Tab-separated table of C-alpha atoms in Angstrom:
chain	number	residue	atom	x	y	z
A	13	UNK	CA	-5.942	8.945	0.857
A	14	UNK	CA	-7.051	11.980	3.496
A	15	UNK	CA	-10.498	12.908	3.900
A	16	UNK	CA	-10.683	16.780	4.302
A	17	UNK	CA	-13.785	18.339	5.255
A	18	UNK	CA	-14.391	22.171	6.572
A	19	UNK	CA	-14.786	23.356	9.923
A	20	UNK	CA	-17.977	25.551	11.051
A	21	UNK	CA	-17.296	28.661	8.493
A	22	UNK	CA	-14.445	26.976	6.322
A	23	UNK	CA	-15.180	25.596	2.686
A	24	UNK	CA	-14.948	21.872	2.659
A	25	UNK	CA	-12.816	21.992	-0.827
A	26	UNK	CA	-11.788	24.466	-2.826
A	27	UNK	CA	-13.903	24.747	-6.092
A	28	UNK	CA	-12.771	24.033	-9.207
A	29	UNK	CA	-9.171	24.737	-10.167
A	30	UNK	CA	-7.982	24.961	-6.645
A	31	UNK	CA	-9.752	21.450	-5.388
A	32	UNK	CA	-7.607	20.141	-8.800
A	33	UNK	CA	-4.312	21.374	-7.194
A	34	UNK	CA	-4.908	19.780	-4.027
A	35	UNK	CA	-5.805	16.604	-6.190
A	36	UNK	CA	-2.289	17.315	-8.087
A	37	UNK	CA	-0.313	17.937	-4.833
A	38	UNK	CA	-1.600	15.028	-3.087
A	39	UNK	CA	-1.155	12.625	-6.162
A	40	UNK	CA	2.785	13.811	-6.208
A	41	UNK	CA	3.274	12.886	-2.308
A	42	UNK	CA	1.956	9.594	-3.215
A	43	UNK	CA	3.845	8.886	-6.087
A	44	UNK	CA	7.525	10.177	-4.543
A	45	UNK	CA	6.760	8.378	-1.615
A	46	UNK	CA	6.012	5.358	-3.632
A	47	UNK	CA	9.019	6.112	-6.007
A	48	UNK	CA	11.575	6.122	-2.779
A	49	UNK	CA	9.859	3.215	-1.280
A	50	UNK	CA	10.687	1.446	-4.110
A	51	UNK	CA	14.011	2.584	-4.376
A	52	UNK	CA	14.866	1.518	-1.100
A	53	UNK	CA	13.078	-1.505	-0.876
A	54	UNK	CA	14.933	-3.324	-3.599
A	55	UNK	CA	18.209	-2.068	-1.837
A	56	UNK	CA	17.701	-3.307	1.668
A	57	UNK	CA	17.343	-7.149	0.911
A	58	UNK	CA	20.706	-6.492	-1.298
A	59	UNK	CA	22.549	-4.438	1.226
A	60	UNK	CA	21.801	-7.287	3.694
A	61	UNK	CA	22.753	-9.993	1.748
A	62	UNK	CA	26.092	-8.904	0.751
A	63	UNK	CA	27.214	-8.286	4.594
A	64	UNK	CA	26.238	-11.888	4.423
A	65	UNK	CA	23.180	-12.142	5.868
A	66	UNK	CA	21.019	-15.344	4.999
A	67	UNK	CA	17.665	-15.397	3.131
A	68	UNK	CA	16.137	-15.998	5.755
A	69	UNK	CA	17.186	-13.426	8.481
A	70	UNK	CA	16.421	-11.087	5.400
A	71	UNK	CA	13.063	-11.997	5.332
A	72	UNK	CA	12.105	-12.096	8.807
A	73	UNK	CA	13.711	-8.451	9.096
A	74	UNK	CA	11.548	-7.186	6.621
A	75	UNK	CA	8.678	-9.174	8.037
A	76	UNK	CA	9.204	-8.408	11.124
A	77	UNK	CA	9.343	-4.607	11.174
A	78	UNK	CA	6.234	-4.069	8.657
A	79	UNK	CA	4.403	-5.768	11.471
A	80	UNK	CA	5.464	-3.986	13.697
A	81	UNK	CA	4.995	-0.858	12.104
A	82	UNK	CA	1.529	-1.620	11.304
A	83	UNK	CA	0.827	-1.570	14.918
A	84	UNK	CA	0.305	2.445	15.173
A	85	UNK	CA	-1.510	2.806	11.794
A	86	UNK	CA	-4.849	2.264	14.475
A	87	UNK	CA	-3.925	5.234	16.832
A	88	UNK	CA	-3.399	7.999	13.978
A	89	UNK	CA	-6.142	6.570	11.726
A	90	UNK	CA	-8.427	7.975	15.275
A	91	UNK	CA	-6.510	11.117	15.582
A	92	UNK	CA	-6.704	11.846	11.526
A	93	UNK	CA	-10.484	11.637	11.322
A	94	UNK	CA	-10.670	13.820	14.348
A	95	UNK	CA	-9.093	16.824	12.694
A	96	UNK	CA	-4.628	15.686	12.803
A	97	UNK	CA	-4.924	14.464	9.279
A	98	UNK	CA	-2.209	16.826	7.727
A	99	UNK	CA	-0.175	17.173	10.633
A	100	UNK	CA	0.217	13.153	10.834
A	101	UNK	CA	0.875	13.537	7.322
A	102	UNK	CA	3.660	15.752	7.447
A	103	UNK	CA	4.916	14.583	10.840
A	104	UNK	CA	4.990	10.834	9.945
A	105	UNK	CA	7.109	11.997	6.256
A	106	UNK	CA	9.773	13.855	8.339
A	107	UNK	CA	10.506	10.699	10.420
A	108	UNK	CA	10.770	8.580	7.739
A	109	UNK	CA	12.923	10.725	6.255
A	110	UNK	CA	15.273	11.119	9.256
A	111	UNK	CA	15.192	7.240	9.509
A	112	UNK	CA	16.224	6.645	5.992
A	113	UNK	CA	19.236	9.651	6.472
A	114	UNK	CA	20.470	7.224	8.933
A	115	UNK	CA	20.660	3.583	7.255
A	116	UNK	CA	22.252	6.252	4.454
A	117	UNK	CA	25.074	7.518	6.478
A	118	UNK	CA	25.515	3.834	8.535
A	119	UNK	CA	25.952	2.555	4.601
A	120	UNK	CA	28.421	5.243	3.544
A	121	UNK	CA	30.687	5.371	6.843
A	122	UNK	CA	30.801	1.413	6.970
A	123	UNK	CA	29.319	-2.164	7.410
A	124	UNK	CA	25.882	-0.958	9.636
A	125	UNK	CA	25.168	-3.200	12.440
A	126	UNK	CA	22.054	-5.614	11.518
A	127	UNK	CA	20.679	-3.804	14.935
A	128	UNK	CA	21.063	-0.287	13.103
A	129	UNK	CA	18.900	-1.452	9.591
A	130	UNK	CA	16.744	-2.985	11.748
A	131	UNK	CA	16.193	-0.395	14.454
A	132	UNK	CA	15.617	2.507	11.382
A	133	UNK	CA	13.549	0.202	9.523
A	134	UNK	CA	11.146	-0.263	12.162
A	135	UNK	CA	11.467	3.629	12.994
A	136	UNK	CA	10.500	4.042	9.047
A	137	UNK	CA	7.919	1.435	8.830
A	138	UNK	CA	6.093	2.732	12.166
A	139	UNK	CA	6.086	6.117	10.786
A	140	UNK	CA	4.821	5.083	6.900
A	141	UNK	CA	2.052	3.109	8.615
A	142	UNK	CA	0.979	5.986	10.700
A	143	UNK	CA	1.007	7.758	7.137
A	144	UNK	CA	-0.715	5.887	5.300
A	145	UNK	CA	-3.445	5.522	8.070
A	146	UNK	CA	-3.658	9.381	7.896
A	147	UNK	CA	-4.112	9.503	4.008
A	148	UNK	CA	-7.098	6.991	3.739
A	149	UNK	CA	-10.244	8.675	2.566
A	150	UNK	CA	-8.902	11.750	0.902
A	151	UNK	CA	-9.952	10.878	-2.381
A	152	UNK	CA	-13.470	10.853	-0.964
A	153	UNK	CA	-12.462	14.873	0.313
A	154	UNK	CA	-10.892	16.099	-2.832
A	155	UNK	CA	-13.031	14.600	-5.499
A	156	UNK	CA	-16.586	13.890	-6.029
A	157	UNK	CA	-18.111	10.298	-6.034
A	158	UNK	CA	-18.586	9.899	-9.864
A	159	UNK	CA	-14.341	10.925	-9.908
A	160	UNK	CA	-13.626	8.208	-7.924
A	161	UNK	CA	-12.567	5.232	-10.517
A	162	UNK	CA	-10.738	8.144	-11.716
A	163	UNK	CA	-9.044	9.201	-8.700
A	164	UNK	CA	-8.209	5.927	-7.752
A	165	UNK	CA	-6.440	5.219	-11.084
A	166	UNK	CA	-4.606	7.626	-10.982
A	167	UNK	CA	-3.120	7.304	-7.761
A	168	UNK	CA	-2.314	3.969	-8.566
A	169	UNK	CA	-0.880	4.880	-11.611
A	170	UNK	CA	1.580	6.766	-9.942
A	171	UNK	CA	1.768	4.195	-7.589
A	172	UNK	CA	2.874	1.839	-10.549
A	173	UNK	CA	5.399	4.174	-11.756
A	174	UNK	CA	7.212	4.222	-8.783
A	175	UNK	CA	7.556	0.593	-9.010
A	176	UNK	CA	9.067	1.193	-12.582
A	177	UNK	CA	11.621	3.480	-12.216
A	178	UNK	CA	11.942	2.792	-8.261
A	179	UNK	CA	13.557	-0.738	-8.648
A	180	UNK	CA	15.614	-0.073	-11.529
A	181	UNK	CA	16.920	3.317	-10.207
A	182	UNK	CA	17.561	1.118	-6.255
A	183	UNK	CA	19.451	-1.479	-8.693
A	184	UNK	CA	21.842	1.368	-10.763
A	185	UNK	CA	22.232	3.575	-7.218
A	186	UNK	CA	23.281	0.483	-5.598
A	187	UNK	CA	25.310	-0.558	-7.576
A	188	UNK	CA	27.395	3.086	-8.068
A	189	UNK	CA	27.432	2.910	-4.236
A	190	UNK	CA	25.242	1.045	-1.678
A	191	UNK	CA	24.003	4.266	0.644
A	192	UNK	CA	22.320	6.539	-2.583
A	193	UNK	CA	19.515	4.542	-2.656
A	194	UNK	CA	18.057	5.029	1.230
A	195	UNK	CA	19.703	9.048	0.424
A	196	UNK	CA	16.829	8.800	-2.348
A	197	UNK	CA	14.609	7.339	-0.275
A	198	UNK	CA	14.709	9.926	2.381
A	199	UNK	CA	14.522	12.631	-0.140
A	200	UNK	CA	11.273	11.757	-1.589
A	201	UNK	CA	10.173	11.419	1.987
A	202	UNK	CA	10.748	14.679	2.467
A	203	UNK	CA	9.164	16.177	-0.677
A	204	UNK	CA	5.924	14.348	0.264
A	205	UNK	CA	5.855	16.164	3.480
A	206	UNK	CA	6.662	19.427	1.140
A	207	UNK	CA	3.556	18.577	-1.117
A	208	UNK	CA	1.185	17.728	1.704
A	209	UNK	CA	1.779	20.815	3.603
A	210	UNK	CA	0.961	23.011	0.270
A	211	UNK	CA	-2.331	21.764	0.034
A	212	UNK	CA	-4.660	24.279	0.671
A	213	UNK	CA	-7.667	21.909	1.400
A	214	UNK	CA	-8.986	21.310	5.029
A	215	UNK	CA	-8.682	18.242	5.553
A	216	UNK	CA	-11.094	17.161	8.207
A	217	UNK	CA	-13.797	14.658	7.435
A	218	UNK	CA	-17.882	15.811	7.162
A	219	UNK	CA	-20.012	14.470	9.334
A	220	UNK	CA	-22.428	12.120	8.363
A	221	UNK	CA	-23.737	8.772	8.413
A	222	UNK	CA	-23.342	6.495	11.658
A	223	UNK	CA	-23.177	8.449	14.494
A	224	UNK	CA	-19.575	8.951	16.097
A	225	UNK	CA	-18.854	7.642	19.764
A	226	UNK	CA	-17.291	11.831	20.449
A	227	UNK	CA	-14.276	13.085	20.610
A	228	UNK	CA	-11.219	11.217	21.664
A	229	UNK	CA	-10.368	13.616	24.657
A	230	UNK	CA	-12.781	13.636	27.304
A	231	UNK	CA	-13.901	16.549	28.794
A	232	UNK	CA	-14.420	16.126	32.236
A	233	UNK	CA	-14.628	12.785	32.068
A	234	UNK	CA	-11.363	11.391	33.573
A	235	UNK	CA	-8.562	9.644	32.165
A	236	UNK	CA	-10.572	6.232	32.435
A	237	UNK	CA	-13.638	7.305	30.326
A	238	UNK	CA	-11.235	8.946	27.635
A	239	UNK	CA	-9.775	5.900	27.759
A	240	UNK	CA	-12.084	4.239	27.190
A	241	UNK	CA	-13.801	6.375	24.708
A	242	UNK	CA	-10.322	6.042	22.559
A	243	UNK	CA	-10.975	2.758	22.531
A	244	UNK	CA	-14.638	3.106	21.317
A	245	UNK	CA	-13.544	5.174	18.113
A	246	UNK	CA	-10.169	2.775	17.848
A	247	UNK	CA	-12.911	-0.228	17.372
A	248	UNK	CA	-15.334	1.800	15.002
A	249	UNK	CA	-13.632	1.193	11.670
A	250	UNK	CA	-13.564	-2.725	12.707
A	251	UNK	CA	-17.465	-2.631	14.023
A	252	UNK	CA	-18.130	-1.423	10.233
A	253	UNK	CA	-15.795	-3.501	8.672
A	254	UNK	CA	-17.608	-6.168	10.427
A	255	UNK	CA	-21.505	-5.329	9.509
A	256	UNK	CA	-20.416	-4.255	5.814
A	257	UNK	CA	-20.392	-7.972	3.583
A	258	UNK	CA	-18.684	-5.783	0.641
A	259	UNK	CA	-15.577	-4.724	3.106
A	260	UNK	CA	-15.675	-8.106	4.705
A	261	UNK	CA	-14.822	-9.665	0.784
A	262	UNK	CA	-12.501	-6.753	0.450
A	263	UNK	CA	-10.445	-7.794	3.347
A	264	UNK	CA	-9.991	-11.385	2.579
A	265	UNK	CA	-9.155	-10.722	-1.483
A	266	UNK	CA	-7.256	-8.251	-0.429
A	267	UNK	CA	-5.198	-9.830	2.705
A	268	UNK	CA	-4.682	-12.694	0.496
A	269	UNK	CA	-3.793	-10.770	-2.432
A	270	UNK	CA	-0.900	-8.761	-0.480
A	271	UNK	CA	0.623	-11.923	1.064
A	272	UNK	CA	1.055	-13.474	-2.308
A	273	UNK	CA	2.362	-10.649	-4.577
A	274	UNK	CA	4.997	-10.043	-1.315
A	275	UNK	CA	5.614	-13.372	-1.220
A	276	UNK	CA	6.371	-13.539	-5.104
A	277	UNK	CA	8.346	-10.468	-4.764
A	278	UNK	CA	11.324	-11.772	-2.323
A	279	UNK	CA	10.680	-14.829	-4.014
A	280	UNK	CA	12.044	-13.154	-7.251
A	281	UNK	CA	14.985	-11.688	-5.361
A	282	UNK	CA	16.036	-15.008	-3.746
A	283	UNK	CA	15.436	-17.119	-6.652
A	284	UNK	CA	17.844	-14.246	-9.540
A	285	UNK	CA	20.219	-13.873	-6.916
A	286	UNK	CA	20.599	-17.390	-6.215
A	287	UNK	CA	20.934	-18.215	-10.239
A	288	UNK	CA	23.985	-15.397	-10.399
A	289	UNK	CA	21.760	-12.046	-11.353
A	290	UNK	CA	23.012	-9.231	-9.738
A	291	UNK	CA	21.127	-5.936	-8.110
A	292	UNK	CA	20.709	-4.475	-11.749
A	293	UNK	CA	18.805	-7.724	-13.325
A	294	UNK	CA	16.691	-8.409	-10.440
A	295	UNK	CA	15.639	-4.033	-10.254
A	296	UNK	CA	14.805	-4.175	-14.382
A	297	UNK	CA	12.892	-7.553	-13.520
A	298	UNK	CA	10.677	-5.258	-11.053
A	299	UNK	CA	10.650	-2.315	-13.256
A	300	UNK	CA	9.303	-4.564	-16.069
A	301	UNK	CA	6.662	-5.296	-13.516
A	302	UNK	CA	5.901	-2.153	-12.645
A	303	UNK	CA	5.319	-0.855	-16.284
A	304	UNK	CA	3.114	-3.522	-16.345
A	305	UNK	CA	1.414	-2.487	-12.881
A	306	UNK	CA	0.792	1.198	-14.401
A	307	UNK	CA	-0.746	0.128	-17.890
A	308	UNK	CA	-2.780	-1.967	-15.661
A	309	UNK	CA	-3.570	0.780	-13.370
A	310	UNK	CA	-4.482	3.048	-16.813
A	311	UNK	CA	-6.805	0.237	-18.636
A	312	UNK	CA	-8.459	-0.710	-14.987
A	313	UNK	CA	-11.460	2.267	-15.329
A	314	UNK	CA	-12.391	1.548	-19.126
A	315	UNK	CA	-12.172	-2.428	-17.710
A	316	UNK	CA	-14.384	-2.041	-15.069
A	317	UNK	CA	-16.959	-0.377	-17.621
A	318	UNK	CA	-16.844	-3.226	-20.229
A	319	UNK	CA	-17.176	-6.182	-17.237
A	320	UNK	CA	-19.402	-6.138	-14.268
A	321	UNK	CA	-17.564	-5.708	-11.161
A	322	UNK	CA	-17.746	-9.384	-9.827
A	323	UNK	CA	-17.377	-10.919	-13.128
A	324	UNK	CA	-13.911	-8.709	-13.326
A	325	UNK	CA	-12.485	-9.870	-9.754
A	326	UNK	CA	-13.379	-13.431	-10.941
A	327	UNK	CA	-11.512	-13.110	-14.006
A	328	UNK	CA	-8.509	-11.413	-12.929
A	329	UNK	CA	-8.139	-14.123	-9.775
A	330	UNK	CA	-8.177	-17.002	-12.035
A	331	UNK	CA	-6.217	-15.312	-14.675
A	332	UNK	CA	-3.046	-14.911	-12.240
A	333	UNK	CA	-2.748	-18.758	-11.693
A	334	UNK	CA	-0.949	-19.208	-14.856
A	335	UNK	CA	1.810	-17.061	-14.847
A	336	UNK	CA	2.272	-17.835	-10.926
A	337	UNK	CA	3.043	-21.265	-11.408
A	338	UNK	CA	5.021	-20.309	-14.803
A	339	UNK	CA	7.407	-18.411	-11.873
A	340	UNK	CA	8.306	-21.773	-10.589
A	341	UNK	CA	8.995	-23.396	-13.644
A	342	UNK	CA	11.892	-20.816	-14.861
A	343	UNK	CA	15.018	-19.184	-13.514
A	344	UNK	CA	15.558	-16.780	-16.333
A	345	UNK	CA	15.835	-13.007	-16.201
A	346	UNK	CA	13.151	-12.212	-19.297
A	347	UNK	CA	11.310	-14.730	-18.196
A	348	UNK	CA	10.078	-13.673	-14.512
A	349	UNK	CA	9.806	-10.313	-16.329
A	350	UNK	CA	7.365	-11.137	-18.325
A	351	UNK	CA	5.463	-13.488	-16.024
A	352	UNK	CA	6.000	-10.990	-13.485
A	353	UNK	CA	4.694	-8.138	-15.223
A	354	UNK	CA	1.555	-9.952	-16.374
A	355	UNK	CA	0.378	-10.680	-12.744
A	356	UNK	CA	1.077	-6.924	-12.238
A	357	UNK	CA	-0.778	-5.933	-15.140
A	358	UNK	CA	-3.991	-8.091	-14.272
A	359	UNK	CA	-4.353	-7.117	-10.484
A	360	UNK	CA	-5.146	-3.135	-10.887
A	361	UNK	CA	-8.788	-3.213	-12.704
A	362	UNK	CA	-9.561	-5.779	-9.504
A	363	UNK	CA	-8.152	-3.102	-6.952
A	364	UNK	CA	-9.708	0.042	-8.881
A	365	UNK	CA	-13.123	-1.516	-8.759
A	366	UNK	CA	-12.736	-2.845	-4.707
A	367	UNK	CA	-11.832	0.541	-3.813
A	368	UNK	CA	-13.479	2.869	-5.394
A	369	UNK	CA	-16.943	0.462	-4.072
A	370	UNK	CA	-15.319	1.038	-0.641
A	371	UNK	CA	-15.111	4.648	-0.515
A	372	UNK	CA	-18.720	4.819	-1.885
A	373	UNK	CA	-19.809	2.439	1.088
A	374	UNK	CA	-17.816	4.267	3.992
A	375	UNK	CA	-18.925	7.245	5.743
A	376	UNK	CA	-16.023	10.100	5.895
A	377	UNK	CA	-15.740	10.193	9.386
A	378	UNK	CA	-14.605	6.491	9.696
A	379	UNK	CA	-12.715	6.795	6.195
A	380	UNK	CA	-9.236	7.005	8.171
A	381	UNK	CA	-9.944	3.509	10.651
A	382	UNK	CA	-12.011	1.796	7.957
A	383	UNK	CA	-9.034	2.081	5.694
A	384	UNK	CA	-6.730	1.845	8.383
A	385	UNK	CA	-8.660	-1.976	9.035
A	386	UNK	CA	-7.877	-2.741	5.429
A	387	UNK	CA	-4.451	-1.418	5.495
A	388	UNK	CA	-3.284	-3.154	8.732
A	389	UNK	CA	-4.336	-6.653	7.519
A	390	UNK	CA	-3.266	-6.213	4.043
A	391	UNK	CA	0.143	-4.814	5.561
A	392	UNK	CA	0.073	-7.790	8.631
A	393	UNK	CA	0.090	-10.024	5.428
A	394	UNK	CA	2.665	-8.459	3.071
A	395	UNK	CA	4.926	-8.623	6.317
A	396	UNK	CA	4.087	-11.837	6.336
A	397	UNK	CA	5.481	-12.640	2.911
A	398	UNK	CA	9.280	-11.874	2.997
A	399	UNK	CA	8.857	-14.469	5.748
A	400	UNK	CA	7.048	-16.708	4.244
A	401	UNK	CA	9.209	-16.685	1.071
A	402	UNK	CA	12.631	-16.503	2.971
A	403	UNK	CA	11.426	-20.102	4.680
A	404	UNK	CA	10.428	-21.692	1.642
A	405	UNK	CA	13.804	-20.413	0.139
A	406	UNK	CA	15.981	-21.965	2.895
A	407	UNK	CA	14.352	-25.450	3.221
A	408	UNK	CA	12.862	-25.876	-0.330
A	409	UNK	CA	14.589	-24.422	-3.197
A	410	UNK	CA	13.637	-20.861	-4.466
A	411	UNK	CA	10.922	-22.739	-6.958
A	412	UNK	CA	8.616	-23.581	-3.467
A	413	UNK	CA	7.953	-20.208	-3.154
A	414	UNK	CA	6.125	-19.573	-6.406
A	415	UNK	CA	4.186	-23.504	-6.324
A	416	UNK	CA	2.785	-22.552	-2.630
A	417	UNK	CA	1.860	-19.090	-4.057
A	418	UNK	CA	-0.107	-21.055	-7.416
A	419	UNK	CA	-1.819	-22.931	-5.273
A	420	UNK	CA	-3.132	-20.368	-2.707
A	421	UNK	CA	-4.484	-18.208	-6.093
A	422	UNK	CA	-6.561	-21.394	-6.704
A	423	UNK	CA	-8.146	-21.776	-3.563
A	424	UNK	CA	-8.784	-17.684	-3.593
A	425	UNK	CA	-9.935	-18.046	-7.313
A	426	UNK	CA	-12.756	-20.794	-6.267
A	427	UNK	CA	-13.649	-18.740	-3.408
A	428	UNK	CA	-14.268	-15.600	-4.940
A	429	UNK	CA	-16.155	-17.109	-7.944
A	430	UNK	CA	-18.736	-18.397	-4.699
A	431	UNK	CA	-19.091	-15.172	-3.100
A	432	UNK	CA	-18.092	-11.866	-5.245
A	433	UNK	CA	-21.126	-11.788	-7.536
A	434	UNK	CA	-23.187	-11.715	-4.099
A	435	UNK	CA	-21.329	-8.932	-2.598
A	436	UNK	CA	-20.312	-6.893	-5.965
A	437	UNK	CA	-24.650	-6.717	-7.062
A	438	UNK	CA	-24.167	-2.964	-7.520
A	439	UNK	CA	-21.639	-1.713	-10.148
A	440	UNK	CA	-18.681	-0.065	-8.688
A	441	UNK	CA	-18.460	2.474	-11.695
């Protein structure tokens, strides 16, 4: 997440114990953010298709507002590696929060307007992307370079058990009554904003590496040449994205990678819900999946040390096709659990080894908008796939979704057999 680096006269990290708390603190934002996110996310489709809104308006909402949340993640990824980091952080929480309190008191008092969920939504989307802009390159603050495997793990452990007990508690909550879940939701918010601000760590990024383009206030200068220095450091983490080969194969495995698994993921919704499950199959059919995710997450460091890195992301993007195109073949609950949870299972040890390389390959002061590069086209494509799989739903049968998906893996299977060994030469643990 945050790269935090010392001021003239400031430690960098604290030593030892108190660098571990900061570790410990950060990992908890993460995972009650991810554990409301979750939550909610499994409630809004169902909230908006019983006020009898069709697959496909559900879809483009939730397309629709990731993408357009995405859109700031740029503009606090600059003001996080100059020195913001932790007030972005906490900032960004605190509006989520409020925006969640809202869809949560709309659902309680009433029917909400589709203008209100979409409107808080956005509001919430806008303000998770500026987070998660803000957090990228903490790890490489908190931890040293041989941790990072570790690190990673971890945090995607946690990451993973949000997705088990996040669906499956959104399912029960919505089920008891349709607001709790987005209540939930904004609670966690607000107890990542809690955790951030107790970390004592400074979070500003050492210097180092490619030279910086300066500040992103001018001094002197005029509002034109802070301009357009703003735009300088807004185009840095793309200028290295774009000379780096390693982050260039990161982007594309990963882009394609998010559209897919989002893709998949409404695709489960529409295709339960359209065979009769209701909100409490379709969360323990994500929650199976997310188990899955966070044993994956666990077994990806001791993975990455028994297979080279390329030979790993190879074998996991071929070993996805199966149960992919078992999704289309099958309507039943344990079924899509199972094939669910082993794609979740197999794509961790792939992520753990692509970003741990990346944080060894990027300089900390362009840690925030090198991340933020990765983030906004992985997110441009998850937004992508409610859409994608709302469309497919409505003029194909549920089933398209899952056969488009199969086929896509192949094509990014054959692709990365061509090019990761030449990119992946050194080991990424």
């Amino acid at each position: 997440m945050t790269p935090g680096t010392a001021r003239p006269g400031k430690r960098t990290t604290a030593p030892g114990a108190a660098a571990d708390g900061d570790f410990r603190r950060f990992w908890w934002a993460n995972t009650a953010d991810a554990l409301g996110t979750q939550t909610s996310g499994l409630a809004l489709p169902l909230l908006l298709l019983a006020l009898g809104t069709p697959p496909a308006v559900v879809g483009t909402v939730a397309g629709v507002s990731a993408g357009c949340g995405i859109l700031a993640g740029p503009f606090a990824a600059v003001l996080a590696d100059h020195g913001a980091r932790k007030r972005v952080l906490v900032c960004a929480a605190l509006v989520s929060a409020g925006a969640m309190t809202w869809v949560a008191v709309g659902a309680l008092v009433g029917d909400p307007p589709l203008w209100q969920l979409c409107a808080a939504v956005v509001v919430e989307r806008t303000a998770t992307s500026c987070q998660e802009a803000a957090s990228a390159g903490t790890v490489a603050t908190l931890v040293p370079p041989d941790r990072y495997p570790r690190a990673v793990s971890r945090l995607q452990a946690g990451e993973q058990a949000g997705l088990v007990v996040g669906p499956a508690l959104g399912g029960a909550l919505f089920q008891l009554a349709r607001w709790l879940p987005f209540l939930a939701d904004a609670l966690s918010y607000l107890a990542s904003a809690l955790c951030v601000a107790a970390m004592r760590a400074d979070l500003h990024p050492r210097r180092g590496g490619p030279a910086e383009s300066g500040s992103p206030t001018a001094s002197g200068a005029g509002i034109a040449a802070a301009g357009r220095r703003f735009l300088r450091e807004l185009g840095a983490g793309a200028g290295f994205v774009r000379r780096e080969p390693f982050l260039r194969f990161v982007l594309l495995w990963s882009t394609a990678m998010s559209l897919l698994l989002a893709a998949l993921s409404y695709g489960t919704i529409f295709t339960l819900r359209d065979s009769g499950a209701g909100g409490g199959p379709v969360g323990a059919v994500l929650a199976v999946a997310g188990a899955a995710g966070l044993a994956g997450a666990l077994l990806a460091p001791r993975l990455a040390h028994v297979l080279p890195g390329a030979r790993l992301v190879i074998t996991v993007s071929w070993l996805m096709v199966a149960p992919t195109l078992g999704l289309a073949l099958t309507t039943r609950v344990w079924a899509y659990a199972l094939l669910f949870g082993a794609i979740s299972l197999l794509l961790p040890a792939a992520a753990v080894v692509l970003q741990s390389r990346a944080l060894e390959v990027t300089p900390q002061q362009l840690q925030s908008r090198t991340g933020t590069v990765l983030a906004t086209a992985t997110g441009l494509a998850a937004a992508a796939g409610p859409l994608a799989a709302g469309g497919l739903a409505g003029t194909g049968g549920t089933d398209r979704t899952a056969l488009c998906c199969c086929a896509a893996l192949i094509l990014l299977s054959l692709w990365s057999t061509a090019r990761a060994p030449a990119v992946l030469r050194k080991e990424a643990v």
